[in-house]
mmCIF file of C-alpha atoms and ligand atoms in Angstrom:
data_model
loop_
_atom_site.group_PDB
_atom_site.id
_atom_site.type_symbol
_atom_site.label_atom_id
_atom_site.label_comp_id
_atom_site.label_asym_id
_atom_site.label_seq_id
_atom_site.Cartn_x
_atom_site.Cartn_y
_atom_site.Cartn_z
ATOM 1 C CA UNK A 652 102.395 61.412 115.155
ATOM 2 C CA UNK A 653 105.513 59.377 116.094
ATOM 3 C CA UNK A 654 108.143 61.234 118.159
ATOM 4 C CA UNK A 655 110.602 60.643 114.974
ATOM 5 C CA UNK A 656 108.396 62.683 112.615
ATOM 6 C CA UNK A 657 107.107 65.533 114.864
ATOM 7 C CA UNK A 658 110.458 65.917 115.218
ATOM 8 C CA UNK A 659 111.070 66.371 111.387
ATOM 9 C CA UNK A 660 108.693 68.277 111.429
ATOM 10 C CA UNK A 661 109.536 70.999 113.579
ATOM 11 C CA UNK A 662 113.187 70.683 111.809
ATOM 12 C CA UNK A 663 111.407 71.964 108.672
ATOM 13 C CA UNK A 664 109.535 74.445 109.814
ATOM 14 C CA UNK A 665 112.556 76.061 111.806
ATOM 15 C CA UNK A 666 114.853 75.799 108.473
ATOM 16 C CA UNK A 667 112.136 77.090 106.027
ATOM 17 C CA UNK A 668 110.674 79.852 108.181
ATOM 18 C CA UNK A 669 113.908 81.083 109.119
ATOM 19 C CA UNK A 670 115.165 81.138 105.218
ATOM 20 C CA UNK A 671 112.301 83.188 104.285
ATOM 21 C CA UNK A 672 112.848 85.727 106.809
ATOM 22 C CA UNK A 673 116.661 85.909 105.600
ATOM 23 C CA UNK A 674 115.342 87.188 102.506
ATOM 24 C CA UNK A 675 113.522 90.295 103.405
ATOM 25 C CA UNK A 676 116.121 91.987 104.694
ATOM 26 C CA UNK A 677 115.332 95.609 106.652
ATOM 27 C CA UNK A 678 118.349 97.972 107.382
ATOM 28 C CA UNK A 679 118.678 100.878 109.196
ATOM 29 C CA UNK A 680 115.784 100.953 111.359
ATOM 30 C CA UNK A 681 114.881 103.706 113.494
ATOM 31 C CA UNK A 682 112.401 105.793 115.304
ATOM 32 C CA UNK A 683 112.584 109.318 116.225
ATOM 33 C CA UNK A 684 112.107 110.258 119.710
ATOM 34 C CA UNK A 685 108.756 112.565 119.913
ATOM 35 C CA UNK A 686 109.063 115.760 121.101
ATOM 36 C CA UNK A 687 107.268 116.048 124.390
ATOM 37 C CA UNK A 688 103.684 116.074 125.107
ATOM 38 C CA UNK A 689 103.674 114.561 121.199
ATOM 39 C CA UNK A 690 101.190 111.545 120.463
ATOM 40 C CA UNK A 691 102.918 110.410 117.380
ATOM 41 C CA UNK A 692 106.261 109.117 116.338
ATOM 42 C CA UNK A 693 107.809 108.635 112.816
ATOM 43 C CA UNK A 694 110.331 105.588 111.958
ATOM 44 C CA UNK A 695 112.331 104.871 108.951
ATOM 45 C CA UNK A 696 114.088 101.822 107.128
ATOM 46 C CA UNK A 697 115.394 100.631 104.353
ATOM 47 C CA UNK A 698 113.539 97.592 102.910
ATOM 48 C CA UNK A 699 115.276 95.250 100.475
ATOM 49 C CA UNK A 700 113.957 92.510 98.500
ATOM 50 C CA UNK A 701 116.451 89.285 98.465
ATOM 51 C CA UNK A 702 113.896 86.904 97.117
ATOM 52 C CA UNK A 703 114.298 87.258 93.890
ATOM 53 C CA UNK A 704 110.457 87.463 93.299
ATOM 54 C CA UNK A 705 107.744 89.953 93.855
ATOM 55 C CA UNK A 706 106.728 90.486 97.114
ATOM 56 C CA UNK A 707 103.783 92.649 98.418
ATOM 57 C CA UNK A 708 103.922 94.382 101.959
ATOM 58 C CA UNK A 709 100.590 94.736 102.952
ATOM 59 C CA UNK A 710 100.670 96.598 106.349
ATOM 60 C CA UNK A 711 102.096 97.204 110.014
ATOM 61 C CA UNK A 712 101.796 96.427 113.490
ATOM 62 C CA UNK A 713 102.826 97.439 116.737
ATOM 63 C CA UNK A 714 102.114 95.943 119.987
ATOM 64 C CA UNK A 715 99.335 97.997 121.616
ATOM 65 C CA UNK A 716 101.315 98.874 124.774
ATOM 66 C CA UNK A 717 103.165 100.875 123.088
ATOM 67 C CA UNK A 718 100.914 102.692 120.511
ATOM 68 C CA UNK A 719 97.277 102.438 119.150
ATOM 69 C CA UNK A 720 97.827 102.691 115.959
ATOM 70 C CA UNK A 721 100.692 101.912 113.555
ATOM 71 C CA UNK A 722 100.604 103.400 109.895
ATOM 72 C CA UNK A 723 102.473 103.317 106.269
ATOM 73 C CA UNK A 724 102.622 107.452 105.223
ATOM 74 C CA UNK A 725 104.098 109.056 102.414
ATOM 75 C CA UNK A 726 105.421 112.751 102.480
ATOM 76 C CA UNK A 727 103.965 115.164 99.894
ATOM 77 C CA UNK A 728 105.339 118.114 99.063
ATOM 78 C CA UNK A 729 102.435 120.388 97.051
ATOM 79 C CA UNK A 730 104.353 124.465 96.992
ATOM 80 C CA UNK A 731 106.258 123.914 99.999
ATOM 81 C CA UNK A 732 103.847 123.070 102.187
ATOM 82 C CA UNK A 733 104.297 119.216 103.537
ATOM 83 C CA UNK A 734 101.506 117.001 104.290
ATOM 84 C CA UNK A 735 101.132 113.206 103.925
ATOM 85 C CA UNK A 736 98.521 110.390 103.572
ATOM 86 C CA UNK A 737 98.586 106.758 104.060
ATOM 87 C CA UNK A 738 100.696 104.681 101.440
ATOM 88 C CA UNK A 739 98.514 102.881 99.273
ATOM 89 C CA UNK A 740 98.675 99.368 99.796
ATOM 90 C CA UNK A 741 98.901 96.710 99.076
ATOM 91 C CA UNK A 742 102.306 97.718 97.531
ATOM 92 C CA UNK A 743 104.585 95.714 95.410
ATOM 93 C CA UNK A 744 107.989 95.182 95.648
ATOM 94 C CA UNK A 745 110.011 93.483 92.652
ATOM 95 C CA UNK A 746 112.771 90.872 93.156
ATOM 96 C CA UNK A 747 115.525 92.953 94.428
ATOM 97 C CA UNK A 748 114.128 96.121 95.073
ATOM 98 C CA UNK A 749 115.049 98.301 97.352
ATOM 99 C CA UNK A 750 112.708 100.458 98.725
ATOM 100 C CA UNK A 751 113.468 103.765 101.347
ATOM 101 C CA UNK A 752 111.370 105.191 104.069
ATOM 102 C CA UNK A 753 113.214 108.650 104.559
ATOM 103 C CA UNK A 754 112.849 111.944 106.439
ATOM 104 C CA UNK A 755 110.482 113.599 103.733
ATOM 105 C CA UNK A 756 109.706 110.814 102.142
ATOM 106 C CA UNK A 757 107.577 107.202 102.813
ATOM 107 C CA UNK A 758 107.802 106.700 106.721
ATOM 108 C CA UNK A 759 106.163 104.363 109.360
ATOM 109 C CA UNK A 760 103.995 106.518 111.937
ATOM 110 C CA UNK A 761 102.669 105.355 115.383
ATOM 111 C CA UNK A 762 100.127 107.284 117.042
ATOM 112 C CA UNK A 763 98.052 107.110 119.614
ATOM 113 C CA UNK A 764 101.741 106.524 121.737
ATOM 114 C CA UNK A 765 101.073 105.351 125.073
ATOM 115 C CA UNK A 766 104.601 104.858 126.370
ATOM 116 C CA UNK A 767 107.219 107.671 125.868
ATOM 117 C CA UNK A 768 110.016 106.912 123.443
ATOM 118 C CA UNK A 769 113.195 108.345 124.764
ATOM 119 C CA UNK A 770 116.970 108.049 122.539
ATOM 120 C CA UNK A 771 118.521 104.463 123.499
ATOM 121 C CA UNK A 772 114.644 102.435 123.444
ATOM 122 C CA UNK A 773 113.934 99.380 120.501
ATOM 123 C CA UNK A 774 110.650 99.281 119.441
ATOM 124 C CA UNK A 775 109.585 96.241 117.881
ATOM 125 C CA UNK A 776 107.172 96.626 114.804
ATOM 126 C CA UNK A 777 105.990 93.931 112.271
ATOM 127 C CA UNK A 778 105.739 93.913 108.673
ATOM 128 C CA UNK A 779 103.181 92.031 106.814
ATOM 129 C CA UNK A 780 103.359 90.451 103.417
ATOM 130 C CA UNK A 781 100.993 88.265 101.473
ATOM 131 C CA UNK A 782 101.886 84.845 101.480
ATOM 132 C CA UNK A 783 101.629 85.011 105.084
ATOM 133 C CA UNK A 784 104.733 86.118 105.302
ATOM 134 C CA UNK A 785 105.829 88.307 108.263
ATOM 135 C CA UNK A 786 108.522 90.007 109.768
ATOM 136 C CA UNK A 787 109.632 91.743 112.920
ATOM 137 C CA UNK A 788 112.265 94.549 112.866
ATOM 138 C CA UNK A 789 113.601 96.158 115.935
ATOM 139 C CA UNK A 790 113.445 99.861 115.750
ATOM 140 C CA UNK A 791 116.050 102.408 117.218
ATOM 141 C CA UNK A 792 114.637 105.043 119.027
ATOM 142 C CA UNK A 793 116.668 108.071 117.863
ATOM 143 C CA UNK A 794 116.532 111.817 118.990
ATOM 144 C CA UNK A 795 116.511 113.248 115.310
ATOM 145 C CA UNK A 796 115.638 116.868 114.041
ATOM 146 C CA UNK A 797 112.435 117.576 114.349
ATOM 147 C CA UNK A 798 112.646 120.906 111.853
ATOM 148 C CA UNK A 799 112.689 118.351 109.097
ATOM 149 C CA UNK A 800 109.798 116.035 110.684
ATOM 150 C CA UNK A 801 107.104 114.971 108.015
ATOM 151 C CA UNK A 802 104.324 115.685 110.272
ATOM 152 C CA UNK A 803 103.917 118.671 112.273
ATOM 153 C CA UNK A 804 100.452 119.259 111.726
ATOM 154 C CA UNK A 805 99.399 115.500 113.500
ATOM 155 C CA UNK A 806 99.367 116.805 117.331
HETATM 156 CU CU1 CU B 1282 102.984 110.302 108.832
#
């Protein structure tokens, strides 16, 4: 390959990579702090789809420094008494949807932590979508409420 069209080349892949990352778009982010001794932590978003065609997140990752395991959960609610499972994936998104993780509701859930998350520390997870499509999204670690946590029962 000439120097001329590597160059090109790498000009592409920065312009097209970059515009298909603009399109998932992931707003507030965040993580709340554990309480202590606690091997899990549960993290929120919002996820919107700017593509303007179905998507299809299939899972998430976080670096294993920081946890062993990184999850998709939704809350259920059977007579008061919460519990959750594992979101089933793969799950599809339509062109412009807009889809929550809230207190209560779907949420991301590391366990297995092996760093502590205090208020103030980004944790960096990464969505995956078919298409090999990926994202990262920086994560706020947030001291939150734990009376309204969606997981008691995990430690
Ligand atoms: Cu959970």
């Amino acid at each position: 390959m000439t120097l001329f069209t590597r160059t090109l080349a790498g000009l592409w892949l920065a312009c097209c990579s970059s515009l298909a990352l603009a399109q998932i778009t992931v707003e507030d982010a965040w993580l709340r702090a554990p309480v202590a001794m606690s091997t899990s932590a549960a993290g929120y978003m919002t996820l919107h789809n700017q593509t303007g065609q179905p998507i299809t997140l299939t899972g998430i990752s976080v670096s294993p420094q920081i946890a062993a395991k990184a999850g998709l959960h939704q809350t259920l609610d059977k007579d008061g008494l919460m519990s959750m499972r594992p979101l089933p994936l793969p799950l599809k998104l339509a062109g412009d949807e807009t889809l929550a993780f809230t207190p209560g509701g779907k949420h991301i859930m590391l366990s297995g932590l092996k760093t502590t998350l205090t208020a103030g520390d980004t944790v960096t997870l990464t969505l995956y979508f078919t298409d090999s499509i990926n994202q990262t999204v920086s994560f706020a670690v947030k001291a939150g409420n734990t009376m309204q946590g969606d997981h008691q029962h995990h430690d």
